[in-house]
Amino acid sequence: MRRFEVVRTKHDPCESSVCSIMIYLLLLVLVFAGPASCCGAQEYRTSLGQCCPECHEGTVVVRDCTVDSGTRCGPCETGTFMNRPNGMTKCFSCTSCDPGLGLLTRQRCSATSDSVCGVLDGFFCRTRSETGCSLAEKHSACQHGQRIKQPGTSRNDTVCEDCPGGSFSPDGVSCSPWTRCSKGQIKVKDGSSTSDVVCSNAARHRFCLLLPLALPFLTLCWCFH
């Protein structure tokens, strides 16, 4: 009579560990994905895990739904808004367009939309946001010896450039060419980037130069006279 031998295989501990990890991960997916998937596109999940209809724009949840009644919603108070269907209990605060920051109100806040801020004249927007501009800055003033290359706008600051040679700007707005002394005049002061050439009548200039030299002689003559 033939004997049958039963061959025993060793159990691989690695296979058991991998299997346990896979089961654990699957349970995590079911725990976290399960409750979220129970609510529809226009529903929200309460703290008790119940699915309730969302409130419309301009309103928030006052009381969650029950078996006998739907969600109770209330309007946003003045100074607040809600711009989307929601399951929230508080509205968002309206953005303040502060003139002290160079801002003005382009669109007032309503129950369903936030304020839209613009910039005051003479300012440009430094930081933009979903509600327009959140921080503005005053246009830069060009220095003496410079001119405005590009005026400032609501989006960009002023662009300045130095006056080219032979011109000057005392106010930082525009550059003017140096004056050319006419016939009969002489230049008594050179021009610079901030000041013009100074001209003087040649005869008058000579008189002014000779007067200090002649004054002692005239004084001496007067004394002897």
JSON list of C-alpha atoms in Angstrom, two decimals:
[
{"chain": "A", "resi": 1, "resn": "MET", "atom": "CA", "xyz": [0.00, 0.00, 0.00]},
{"chain": "A", "resi": 2, "resn": "ARG", "atom": "CA", "xyz": [1.34, 3.51, -1.04]},
{"chain": "A", "resi": 3, "resn": "ARG", "atom": "CA", "xyz": [1.80, 6.18, 1.55]},
{"chain": "A", "resi": 4, "resn": "PHE", "atom": "CA", "xyz": [0.82, 9.75, 0.89]},
{"chain": "A", "resi": 5, "resn": "GLU", "atom": "CA", "xyz": [2.98, 12.40, 2.47]},
{"chain": "A", "resi": 6, "resn": "VAL", "atom": "CA", "xyz": [1.58, 15.79, 3.27]},
{"chain": "A", "resi": 7, "resn": "VAL", "atom": "CA", "xyz": [4.06, 18.53, 2.42]},
{"chain": "A", "resi": 8, "resn": "ARG", "atom": "CA", "xyz": [3.85, 21.45, 4.82]},
{"chain": "A", "resi": 9, "resn": "THR", "atom": "CA", "xyz": [4.95, 24.88, 3.59]},
{"chain": "A", "resi": 10, "resn": "LYS", "atom": "CA", "xyz": [6.31, 27.51, 5.90]},
{"chain": "A", "resi": 11, "resn": "HIS", "atom": "CA", "xyz": [4.09, 30.55, 6.44]},
{"chain": "A", "resi": 12, "resn": "ASP", "atom": "CA", "xyz": [5.72, 33.74, 5.13]},
{"chain": "A", "resi": 13, "resn": "PRO", "atom": "CA", "xyz": [5.37, 36.48, 7.80]},
{"chain": "A", "resi": 14, "resn": "CYS", "atom": "CA", "xyz": [5.94, 39.16, 5.14]},
{"chain": "A", "resi": 15, "resn": "GLU", "atom": "CA", "xyz": [2.77, 38.15, 3.27]},
{"chain": "A", "resi": 16, "resn": "SER", "atom": "CA", "xyz": [0.74, 38.50, 6.47]},
{"chain": "A", "resi": 17, "resn": "SER", "atom": "CA", "xyz": [2.15, 41.98, 7.19]},
{"chain": "A", "resi": 18, "resn": "VAL", "atom": "CA", "xyz": [1.45, 43.23, 3.66]},
{"chain": "A", "resi": 19, "resn": "CYS", "atom": "CA", "xyz": [-2.07, 41.88, 3.83]},
{"chain": "A", "resi": 20, "resn": "SER", "atom": "CA", "xyz": [-2.71, 43.59, 7.18]},
{"chain": "A", "resi": 21, "resn": "ILE", "atom": "CA", "xyz": [-1.46, 46.91, 5.84]},
{"chain": "A", "resi": 22, "resn": "MET", "atom": "CA", "xyz": [-3.68, 46.66, 2.75]},
{"chain": "A", "resi": 23, "resn": "ILE", "atom": "CA", "xyz": [-6.74, 45.93, 4.87]},
{"chain": "A", "resi": 24, "resn": "TYR", "atom": "CA", "xyz": [-5.92, 48.85, 7.19]},
{"chain": "A", "resi": 25, "resn": "LEU", "atom": "CA", "xyz": [-5.57, 51.27, 4.26]},
{"chain": "A", "resi": 26, "resn": "LEU", "atom": "CA", "xyz": [-8.84, 50.05, 2.77]},
{"chain": "A", "resi": 27, "resn": "LEU", "atom": "CA", "xyz": [-10.63, 50.68, 6.05]},
{"chain": "A", "resi": 28, "resn": "LEU", "atom": "CA", "xyz": [-9.20, 54.21, 6.19]},
{"chain": "A", "resi": 29, "resn": "VAL", "atom": "CA", "xyz": [-10.50, 54.93, 2.69]},
{"chain": "A", "resi": 30, "resn": "LEU", "atom": "CA", "xyz": [-13.94, 53.63, 3.60]},
{"chain": "A", "resi": 31, "resn": "VAL", "atom": "CA", "xyz": [-14.05, 55.65, 6.83]},
{"chain": "A", "resi": 32, "resn": "PHE", "atom": "CA", "xyz": [-13.03, 58.99, 5.30]},
{"chain": "A", "resi": 33, "resn": "ALA", "atom": "CA", "xyz": [-14.61, 58.67, 1.88]},
{"chain": "A", "resi": 34, "resn": "GLY", "atom": "CA", "xyz": [-17.86, 57.08, 2.98]},
{"chain": "A", "resi": 35, "resn": "PRO", "atom": "CA", "xyz": [-19.51, 59.93, 4.92]},
{"chain": "A", "resi": 36, "resn": "ALA", "atom": "CA", "xyz": [-18.45, 62.63, 2.42]},
{"chain": "A", "resi": 37, "resn": "SER", "atom": "CA", "xyz": [-19.92, 60.74, -0.50]},
{"chain": "A", "resi": 38, "resn": "CYS", "atom": "CA", "xyz": [-23.33, 60.42, 1.16]},
{"chain": "A", "resi": 39, "resn": "CYS", "atom": "CA", "xyz": [-24.23, 64.10, 0.56]},
{"chain": "A", "resi": 40, "resn": "GLY", "atom": "CA", "xyz": [-25.35, 65.43, -2.79]},
{"chain": "A", "resi": 41, "resn": "ALA", "atom": "CA", "xyz": [-23.91, 68.35, -4.76]},
{"chain": "A", "resi": 42, "resn": "GLN", "atom": "CA", "xyz": [-26.32, 70.87, -3.17]},
{"chain": "A", "resi": 43, "resn": "GLU", "atom": "CA", "xyz": [-26.14, 69.45, 0.34]},
{"chain": "A", "resi": 44, "resn": "TYR", "atom": "CA", "xyz": [-23.82, 69.88, 3.31]},
{"chain": "A", "resi": 45, "resn": "ARG", "atom": "CA", "xyz": [-22.94, 67.46, 6.11]},
{"chain": "A", "resi": 46, "resn": "THR", "atom": "CA", "xyz": [-23.78, 68.48, 9.68]},
{"chain": "A", "resi": 47, "resn": "SER", "atom": "CA", "xyz": [-21.61, 67.78, 12.72]},
{"chain": "A", "resi": 48, "resn": "LEU", "atom": "CA", "xyz": [-23.79, 64.71, 13.33]},
{"chain": "A", "resi": 49, "resn": "GLY", "atom": "CA", "xyz": [-23.09, 63.37, 9.84]},
{"chain": "A", "resi": 50, "resn": "GLN", "atom": "CA", "xyz": [-26.53, 64.21, 8.47]},
{"chain": "A", "resi": 51, "resn": "CYS", "atom": "CA", "xyz": [-26.95, 65.61, 4.94]},
{"chain": "A", "resi": 52, "resn": "CYS", "atom": "CA", "xyz": [-29.00, 68.81, 4.67]},
{"chain": "A", "resi": 53, "resn": "PRO", "atom": "CA", "xyz": [-29.87, 71.15, 1.76]},
{"chain": "A", "resi": 54, "resn": "GLU", "atom": "CA", "xyz": [-27.50, 74.12, 1.40]},
{"chain": "A", "resi": 55, "resn": "CYS", "atom": "CA", "xyz": [-28.59, 77.72, 1.93]},
{"chain": "A", "resi": 56, "resn": "HIS", "atom": "CA", "xyz": [-28.68, 80.11, -1.04]},
{"chain": "A", "resi": 57, "resn": "GLU", "atom": "CA", "xyz": [-26.30, 83.03, -1.67]},
{"chain": "A", "resi": 58, "resn": "GLY", "atom": "CA", "xyz": [-26.86, 85.88, 0.75]},
{"chain": "A", "resi": 59, "resn": "THR", "atom": "CA", "xyz": [-27.99, 83.52, 3.53]},
{"chain": "A", "resi": 60, "resn": "VAL", "atom": "CA", "xyz": [-26.43, 81.12, 6.04]},
{"chain": "A", "resi": 61, "resn": "VAL", "atom": "CA", "xyz": [-27.63, 78.22, 8.19]},
{"chain": "A", "resi": 62, "resn": "VAL", "atom": "CA", "xyz": [-29.69, 79.14, 11.24]},
{"chain": "A", "resi": 63, "resn": "ARG", "atom": "CA", "xyz": [-30.77, 75.56, 12.01]},
{"chain": "A", "resi": 64, "resn": "ASP", "atom": "CA", "xyz": [-29.87, 72.24, 10.43]},
{"chain": "A", "resi": 65, "resn": "CYS", "atom": "CA", "xyz": [-32.56, 70.19, 8.77]},
{"chain": "A", "resi": 66, "resn": "THR", "atom": "CA", "xyz": [-34.50, 67.50, 10.64]},
{"chain": "A", "resi": 67, "resn": "VAL", "atom": "CA", "xyz": [-36.55, 64.51, 9.61]},
{"chain": "A", "resi": 68, "resn": "ASP", "atom": "CA", "xyz": [-39.64, 66.72, 9.52]},
{"chain": "A", "resi": 69, "resn": "SER", "atom": "CA", "xyz": [-38.23, 70.02, 8.19]},
{"chain": "A", "resi": 70, "resn": "GLY", "atom": "CA", "xyz": [-35.61, 71.37, 5.83]},
{"chain": "A", "resi": 71, "resn": "THR", "atom": "CA", "xyz": [-32.64, 73.60, 6.54]},
{"chain": "A", "resi": 72, "resn": "ARG", "atom": "CA", "xyz": [-33.56, 76.93, 8.11]},
{"chain": "A", "resi": 73, "resn": "CYS", "atom": "CA", "xyz": [-31.58, 79.83, 6.56]},
{"chain": "A", "resi": 74, "resn": "GLY", "atom": "CA", "xyz": [-31.23, 83.47, 7.58]},
{"chain": "A", "resi": 75, "resn": "PRO", "atom": "CA", "xyz": [-30.04, 86.56, 5.64]},
{"chain": "A", "resi": 76, "resn": "CYS", "atom": "CA", "xyz": [-26.59, 88.09, 6.05]},
{"chain": "A", "resi": 77, "resn": "GLU", "atom": "CA", "xyz": [-26.48, 91.16, 8.27]},
{"chain": "A", "resi": 78, "resn": "THR", "atom": "CA", "xyz": [-25.39, 94.60, 7.03]},
{"chain": "A", "resi": 79, "resn": "GLY", "atom": "CA", "xyz": [-21.62, 94.65, 6.52]},
{"chain": "A", "resi": 80, "resn": "THR", "atom": "CA", "xyz": [-21.46, 90.95, 5.69]},
{"chain": "A", "resi": 81, "resn": "PHE", "atom": "CA", "xyz": [-22.03, 88.82, 2.59]},
{"chain": "A", "resi": 82, "resn": "MET", "atom": "CA", "xyz": [-22.20, 85.24, 1.29]},
{"chain": "A", "resi": 83, "resn": "ASN", "atom": "CA", "xyz": [-21.37, 84.75, -2.38]},
{"chain": "A", "resi": 84, "resn": "ARG", "atom": "CA", "xyz": [-22.07, 81.03, -2.80]},
{"chain": "A", "resi": 85, "resn": "PRO", "atom": "CA", "xyz": [-24.46, 78.24, -1.74]},
{"chain": "A", "resi": 86, "resn": "ASN", "atom": "CA", "xyz": [-23.27, 77.02, 1.64]},
{"chain": "A", "resi": 87, "resn": "GLY", "atom": "CA", "xyz": [-23.72, 75.14, 4.87]},
{"chain": "A", "resi": 88, "resn": "MET", "atom": "CA", "xyz": [-22.00, 77.80, 6.98]},
{"chain": "A", "resi": 89, "resn": "THR", "atom": "CA", "xyz": [-23.36, 79.57, 10.04]},
{"chain": "A", "resi": 90, "resn": "LYS", "atom": "CA", "xyz": [-21.62, 82.95, 9.57]},
{"chain": "A", "resi": 91, "resn": "CYS", "atom": "CA", "xyz": [-21.37, 85.35, 6.63]},
{"chain": "A", "resi": 92, "resn": "PHE", "atom": "CA", "xyz": [-18.07, 86.88, 5.47]},
{"chain": "A", "resi": 93, "resn": "SER", "atom": "CA", "xyz": [-17.18, 90.43, 6.56]},
{"chain": "A", "resi": 94, "resn": "CYS", "atom": "CA", "xyz": [-17.23, 93.06, 3.80]},
{"chain": "A", "resi": 95, "resn": "THR", "atom": "CA", "xyz": [-13.88, 94.49, 2.67]},
{"chain": "A", "resi": 96, "resn": "SER", "atom": "CA", "xyz": [-13.30, 98.12, 3.70]},
{"chain": "A", "resi": 97, "resn": "CYS", "atom": "CA", "xyz": [-11.92, 100.43, 0.98]},
{"chain": "A", "resi": 98, "resn": "ASP", "atom": "CA", "xyz": [-9.85, 102.70, 3.23]},
{"chain": "A", "resi": 99, "resn": "PRO", "atom": "CA", "xyz": [-9.00, 106.15, 1.76]},
{"chain": "A", "resi": 100, "resn": "GLY", "atom": "CA", "xyz": [-6.04, 106.22, 4.15]},
{"chain": "A", "resi": 101, "resn": "LEU", "atom": "CA", "xyz": [-4.57, 103.38, 2.06]},
{"chain": "A", "resi": 102, "resn": "GLY", "atom": "CA", "xyz": [-5.27, 105.23, -1.20]},
{"chain": "A", "resi": 103, "resn": "LEU", "atom": "CA", "xyz": [-8.46, 103.26, -1.90]},
{"chain": "A", "resi": 104, "resn": "LEU", "atom": "CA", "xyz": [-12.00, 104.15, -2.90]},
{"chain": "A", "resi": 105, "resn": "THR", "atom": "CA", "xyz": [-15.18, 102.09, -3.22]},
{"chain": "A", "resi": 106, "resn": "ARG", "atom": "CA", "xyz": [-16.01, 101.19, -6.83]},
{"chain": "A", "resi": 107, "resn": "GLN", "atom": "CA", "xyz": [-18.78, 98.74, -5.92]},
{"chain": "A", "resi": 108, "resn": "ARG", "atom": "CA", "xyz": [-20.55, 98.61, -2.57]},
{"chain": "A", "resi": 109, "resn": "CYS", "atom": "CA", "xyz": [-20.81, 95.38, -0.61]},
{"chain": "A", "resi": 110, "resn": "SER", "atom": "CA", "xyz": [-24.15, 93.56, -0.86]},
{"chain": "A", "resi": 111, "resn": "ALA", "atom": "CA", "xyz": [-25.61, 90.43, 0.73]},
{"chain": "A", "resi": 112, "resn": "THR", "atom": "CA", "xyz": [-24.29, 88.35, -2.18]},
{"chain": "A", "resi": 113, "resn": "SER", "atom": "CA", "xyz": [-21.01, 90.08, -3.14]},
{"chain": "A", "resi": 114, "resn": "ASP", "atom": "CA", "xyz": [-18.03, 91.76, -1.50]},
{"chain": "A", "resi": 115, "resn": "SER", "atom": "CA", "xyz": [-16.92, 95.38, -1.99]},
{"chain": "A", "resi": 116, "resn": "VAL", "atom": "CA", "xyz": [-14.76, 96.18, -5.03]},
{"chain": "A", "resi": 117, "resn": "CYS", "atom": "CA", "xyz": [-12.00, 98.70, -4.30]},
{"chain": "A", "resi": 118, "resn": "GLY", "atom": "CA", "xyz": [-10.28, 101.06, -6.75]},
{"chain": "A", "resi": 119, "resn": "VAL", "atom": "CA", "xyz": [-7.51, 103.63, -6.25]},
{"chain": "A", "resi": 120, "resn": "LEU", "atom": "CA", "xyz": [-7.66, 107.38, -5.64]},
{"chain": "A", "resi": 121, "resn": "ASP", "atom": "CA", "xyz": [-6.25, 109.85, -8.16]},
{"chain": "A", "resi": 122, "resn": "GLY", "atom": "CA", "xyz": [-2.50, 110.13, -7.82]},
{"chain": "A", "resi": 123, "resn": "PHE", "atom": "CA", "xyz": [-2.17, 106.54, -6.54]},
{"chain": "A", "resi": 124, "resn": "PHE", "atom": "CA", "xyz": [-1.45, 103.16, -8.12]},
{"chain": "A", "resi": 125, "resn": "CYS", "atom": "CA", "xyz": [-2.39, 99.65, -6.96]},
{"chain": "A", "resi": 126, "resn": "ARG", "atom": "CA", "xyz": [0.49, 97.92, -5.18]},
{"chain": "A", "resi": 127, "resn": "THR", "atom": "CA", "xyz": [-1.40, 94.73, -4.18]},
{"chain": "A", "resi": 128, "resn": "ARG", "atom": "CA", "xyz": [-4.31, 93.32, -6.19]},
{"chain": "A", "resi": 129, "resn": "SER", "atom": "CA", "xyz": [-6.92, 90.89, -4.87]},
{"chain": "A", "resi": 130, "resn": "GLU", "atom": "CA", "xyz": [-10.20, 89.25, -5.83]},
{"chain": "A", "resi": 131, "resn": "THR", "atom": "CA", "xyz": [-11.99, 92.41, -4.72]},
{"chain": "A", "resi": 132, "resn": "GLY", "atom": "CA", "xyz": [-9.94, 94.76, -6.91]},
{"chain": "A", "resi": 133, "resn": "CYS", "atom": "CA", "xyz": [-7.14, 96.50, -5.03]},
{"chain": "A", "resi": 134, "resn": "SER", "atom": "CA", "xyz": [-6.21, 95.90, -1.39]},
{"chain": "A", "resi": 135, "resn": "LEU", "atom": "CA", "xyz": [-3.25, 98.31, -1.09]},
{"chain": "A", "resi": 136, "resn": "ALA", "atom": "CA", "xyz": [-2.41, 101.46, -3.07]},
{"chain": "A", "resi": 137, "resn": "GLU", "atom": "CA", "xyz": [0.65, 103.71, -3.09]},
{"chain": "A", "resi": 138, "resn": "LYS", "atom": "CA", "xyz": [1.12, 107.35, -4.10]},
{"chain": "A", "resi": 139, "resn": "HIS", "atom": "CA", "xyz": [2.78, 108.02, -7.44]},
{"chain": "A", "resi": 140, "resn": "SER", "atom": "CA", "xyz": [6.49, 108.77, -7.12]},
{"chain": "A", "resi": 141, "resn": "ALA", "atom": "CA", "xyz": [7.62, 112.36, -7.77]},
{"chain": "A", "resi": 142, "resn": "CYS", "atom": "CA", "xyz": [10.59, 112.73, -10.11]},
{"chain": "A", "resi": 143, "resn": "GLN", "atom": "CA", "xyz": [13.60, 114.56, -8.65]},
{"chain": "A", "resi": 144, "resn": "HIS", "atom": "CA", "xyz": [15.10, 117.86, -9.80]},
{"chain": "A", "resi": 145, "resn": "GLY", "atom": "CA", "xyz": [17.16, 117.19, -12.91]},
{"chain": "A", "resi": 146, "resn": "GLN", "atom": "CA", "xyz": [14.72, 114.50, -14.07]},
{"chain": "A", "resi": 147, "resn": "ARG", "atom": "CA", "xyz": [11.57, 114.41, -16.17]},
{"chain": "A", "resi": 148, "resn": "ILE", "atom": "CA", "xyz": [8.51, 112.17, -16.32]},
{"chain": "A", "resi": 149, "resn": "LYS", "atom": "CA", "xyz": [9.06, 109.46, -18.91]},
{"chain": "A", "resi": 150, "resn": "GLN", "atom": "CA", "xyz": [5.74, 107.69, -18.27]},
{"chain": "A", "resi": 151, "resn": "PRO", "atom": "CA", "xyz": [3.00, 109.23, -16.11]},
{"chain": "A", "resi": 152, "resn": "GLY", "atom": "CA", "xyz": [1.66, 107.09, -13.29]},
{"chain": "A", "resi": 153, "resn": "THR", "atom": "CA", "xyz": [-1.60, 105.18, -13.81]},
{"chain": "A", "resi": 154, "resn": "SER", "atom": "CA", "xyz": [-3.94, 103.27, -11.51]},
{"chain": "A", "resi": 155, "resn": "ARG", "atom": "CA", "xyz": [-1.84, 100.15, -12.18]},
{"chain": "A", "resi": 156, "resn": "ASN", "atom": "CA", "xyz": [1.73, 101.47, -12.49]},
{"chain": "A", "resi": 157, "resn": "ASP", "atom": "CA", "xyz": [3.98, 103.98, -10.75]},
{"chain": "A", "resi": 158, "resn": "THR", "atom": "CA", "xyz": [5.53, 107.02, -12.45]},
{"chain": "A", "resi": 159, "resn": "VAL", "atom": "CA", "xyz": [8.65, 106.30, -14.53]},
{"chain": "A", "resi": 160, "resn": "CYS", "atom": "CA", "xyz": [11.38, 108.98, -14.36]},
{"chain": "A", "resi": 161, "resn": "GLU", "atom": "CA", "xyz": [14.51, 109.62, -16.43]},
{"chain": "A", "resi": 162, "resn": "ASP", "atom": "CA", "xyz": [17.44, 112.04, -16.19]},
{"chain": "A", "resi": 163, "resn": "CYS", "atom": "CA", "xyz": [17.46, 115.15, -18.36]},
{"chain": "A", "resi": 164, "resn": "PRO", "atom": "CA", "xyz": [19.69, 114.78, -21.44]},
{"chain": "A", "resi": 165, "resn": "GLY", "atom": "CA", "xyz": [22.84, 116.90, -21.72]},
{"chain": "A", "resi": 166, "resn": "GLY", "atom": "CA", "xyz": [22.23, 120.57, -22.44]},
{"chain": "A", "resi": 167, "resn": "SER", "atom": "CA", "xyz": [18.88, 120.66, -20.64]},
{"chain": "A", "resi": 168, "resn": "PHE", "atom": "CA", "xyz": [17.57, 121.18, -17.12]},
{"chain": "A", "resi": 169, "resn": "SER", "atom": "CA", "xyz": [14.53, 120.51, -14.94]},
{"chain": "A", "resi": 170, "resn": "PRO", "atom": "CA", "xyz": [13.96, 122.56, -11.77]},
{"chain": "A", "resi": 171, "resn": "ASP", "atom": "CA", "xyz": [10.67, 120.83, -10.92]},
{"chain": "A", "resi": 172, "resn": "GLY", "atom": "CA", "xyz": [11.12, 117.18, -11.95]},
{"chain": "A", "resi": 173, "resn": "VAL", "atom": "CA", "xyz": [8.34, 117.35, -14.53]},
{"chain": "A", "resi": 174, "resn": "SER", "atom": "CA", "xyz": [9.91, 118.20, -17.90]},
{"chain": "A", "resi": 175, "resn": "CYS", "atom": "CA", "xyz": [13.34, 119.19, -19.25]},
{"chain": "A", "resi": 176, "resn": "SER", "atom": "CA", "xyz": [14.04, 122.47, -21.06]},
{"chain": "A", "resi": 177, "resn": "PRO", "atom": "CA", "xyz": [17.11, 123.25, -23.20]},
{"chain": "A", "resi": 178, "resn": "TRP", "atom": "CA", "xyz": [19.68, 125.64, -21.78]},
{"chain": "A", "resi": 179, "resn": "THR", "atom": "CA", "xyz": [19.35, 129.27, -22.87]},
{"chain": "A", "resi": 180, "resn": "ARG", "atom": "CA", "xyz": [21.79, 130.39, -25.56]},
{"chain": "A", "resi": 181, "resn": "CYS", "atom": "CA", "xyz": [23.17, 133.81, -24.78]},
{"chain": "A", "resi": 182, "resn": "SER", "atom": "CA", "xyz": [22.31, 136.22, -27.60]},
{"chain": "A", "resi": 183, "resn": "LYS", "atom": "CA", "xyz": [24.67, 138.58, -29.39]},
{"chain": "A", "resi": 184, "resn": "GLY", "atom": "CA", "xyz": [25.83, 141.28, -27.03]},
{"chain": "A", "resi": 185, "resn": "GLN", "atom": "CA", "xyz": [25.47, 138.97, -24.02]},
{"chain": "A", "resi": 186, "resn": "ILE", "atom": "CA", "xyz": [27.99, 136.81, -22.22]},
{"chain": "A", "resi": 187, "resn": "LYS", "atom": "CA", "xyz": [27.49, 133.70, -20.10]},
{"chain": "A", "resi": 188, "resn": "VAL", "atom": "CA", "xyz": [28.11, 134.40, -16.45]},
{"chain": "A", "resi": 189, "resn": "LYS", "atom": "CA", "xyz": [26.97, 131.02, -15.10]},
{"chain": "A", "resi": 190, "resn": "ASP", "atom": "CA", "xyz": [27.00, 127.57, -16.67]},
{"chain": "A", "resi": 191, "resn": "GLY", "atom": "CA", "xyz": [23.84, 125.54, -16.87]},
{"chain": "A", "resi": 192, "resn": "SER", "atom": "CA", "xyz": [23.30, 122.27, -14.94]},
{"chain": "A", "resi": 193, "resn": "SER", "atom": "CA", "xyz": [20.69, 119.51, -14.86]},
{"chain": "A", "resi": 194, "resn": "THR", "atom": "CA", "xyz": [18.68, 121.59, -12.39]},
{"chain": "A", "resi": 195, "resn": "SER", "atom": "CA", "xyz": [19.31, 125.21, -13.49]},
{"chain": "A", "resi": 196, "resn": "ASP", "atom": "CA", "xyz": [19.56, 127.24, -16.69]},
{"chain": "A", "resi": 197, "resn": "VAL", "atom": "CA", "xyz": [22.50, 129.17, -18.12]},
{"chain": "A", "resi": 198, "resn": "VAL", "atom": "CA", "xyz": [22.70, 132.75, -16.81]},
{"chain": "A", "resi": 199, "resn": "CYS", "atom": "CA", "xyz": [23.43, 135.45, -19.39]},
{"chain": "A", "resi": 200, "resn": "SER", "atom": "CA", "xyz": [24.27, 139.13, -18.89]},
{"chain": "A", "resi": 201, "resn": "ASN", "atom": "CA", "xyz": [24.64, 142.21, -21.10]},
{"chain": "A", "resi": 202, "resn": "ALA", "atom": "CA", "xyz": [28.31, 142.49, -22.08]},
{"chain": "A", "resi": 203, "resn": "ALA", "atom": "CA", "xyz": [28.60, 146.29, -21.49]},
{"chain": "A", "resi": 204, "resn": "ARG", "atom": "CA", "xyz": [26.87, 146.09, -18.13]},
{"chain": "A", "resi": 205, "resn": "HIS", "atom": "CA", "xyz": [29.06, 143.18, -17.17]},
{"chain": "A", "resi": 206, "resn": "ARG", "atom": "CA", "xyz": [32.23, 145.16, -18.03]},
{"chain": "A", "resi": 207, "resn": "PHE", "atom": "CA", "xyz": [30.96, 148.11, -15.98]},
{"chain": "A", "resi": 208, "resn": "CYS", "atom": "CA", "xyz": [30.38, 145.84, -12.99]},
{"chain": "A", "resi": 209, "resn": "LEU", "atom": "CA", "xyz": [33.93, 144.52, -13.31]},
{"chain": "A", "resi": 210, "resn": "LEU", "atom": "CA", "xyz": [35.56, 147.98, -13.67]},
{"chain": "A", "resi": 211, "resn": "LEU", "atom": "CA", "xyz": [33.57, 149.66, -10.90]},
{"chain": "A", "resi": 212, "resn": "PRO", "atom": "CA", "xyz": [35.48, 148.04, -7.99]},
{"chain": "A", "resi": 213, "resn": "LEU", "atom": "CA", "xyz": [38.78, 149.03, -9.65]},
{"chain": "A", "resi": 214, "resn": "ALA", "atom": "CA", "xyz": [37.73, 152.63, -10.30]},
{"chain": "A", "resi": 215, "resn": "LEU", "atom": "CA", "xyz": [36.11, 153.26, -6.94]},
{"chain": "A", "resi": 216, "resn": "PRO", "atom": "CA", "xyz": [39.38, 153.91, -4.99]},
{"chain": "A", "resi": 217, "resn": "PHE", "atom": "CA", "xyz": [40.58, 156.32, -7.72]},
{"chain": "A", "resi": 218, "resn": "LEU", "atom": "CA", "xyz": [37.30, 158.25, -7.66]},
{"chain": "A", "resi": 219, "resn": "THR", "atom": "CA", "xyz": [37.42, 158.46, -3.88]},
{"chain": "A", "resi": 220, "resn": "LEU", "atom": "CA", "xyz": [40.99, 159.83, -3.97]},
{"chain": "A", "resi": 221, "resn": "CYS", "atom": "CA", "xyz": [40.04, 162.48, -6.53]},
{"chain": "A", "resi": 222, "resn": "TRP", "atom": "CA", "xyz": [37.10, 163.61, -4.42]},
{"chain": "A", "resi": 223, "resn": "CYS", "atom": "CA", "xyz": [39.30, 164.00, -1.36]},
{"chain": "A", "resi": 224, "resn": "PHE", "atom": "CA", "xyz": [41.83, 166.26, -3.16]},
{"chain": "A", "resi": 225, "resn": "HIS", "atom": "CA", "xyz": [39.03, 168.25, -4.69]}
]
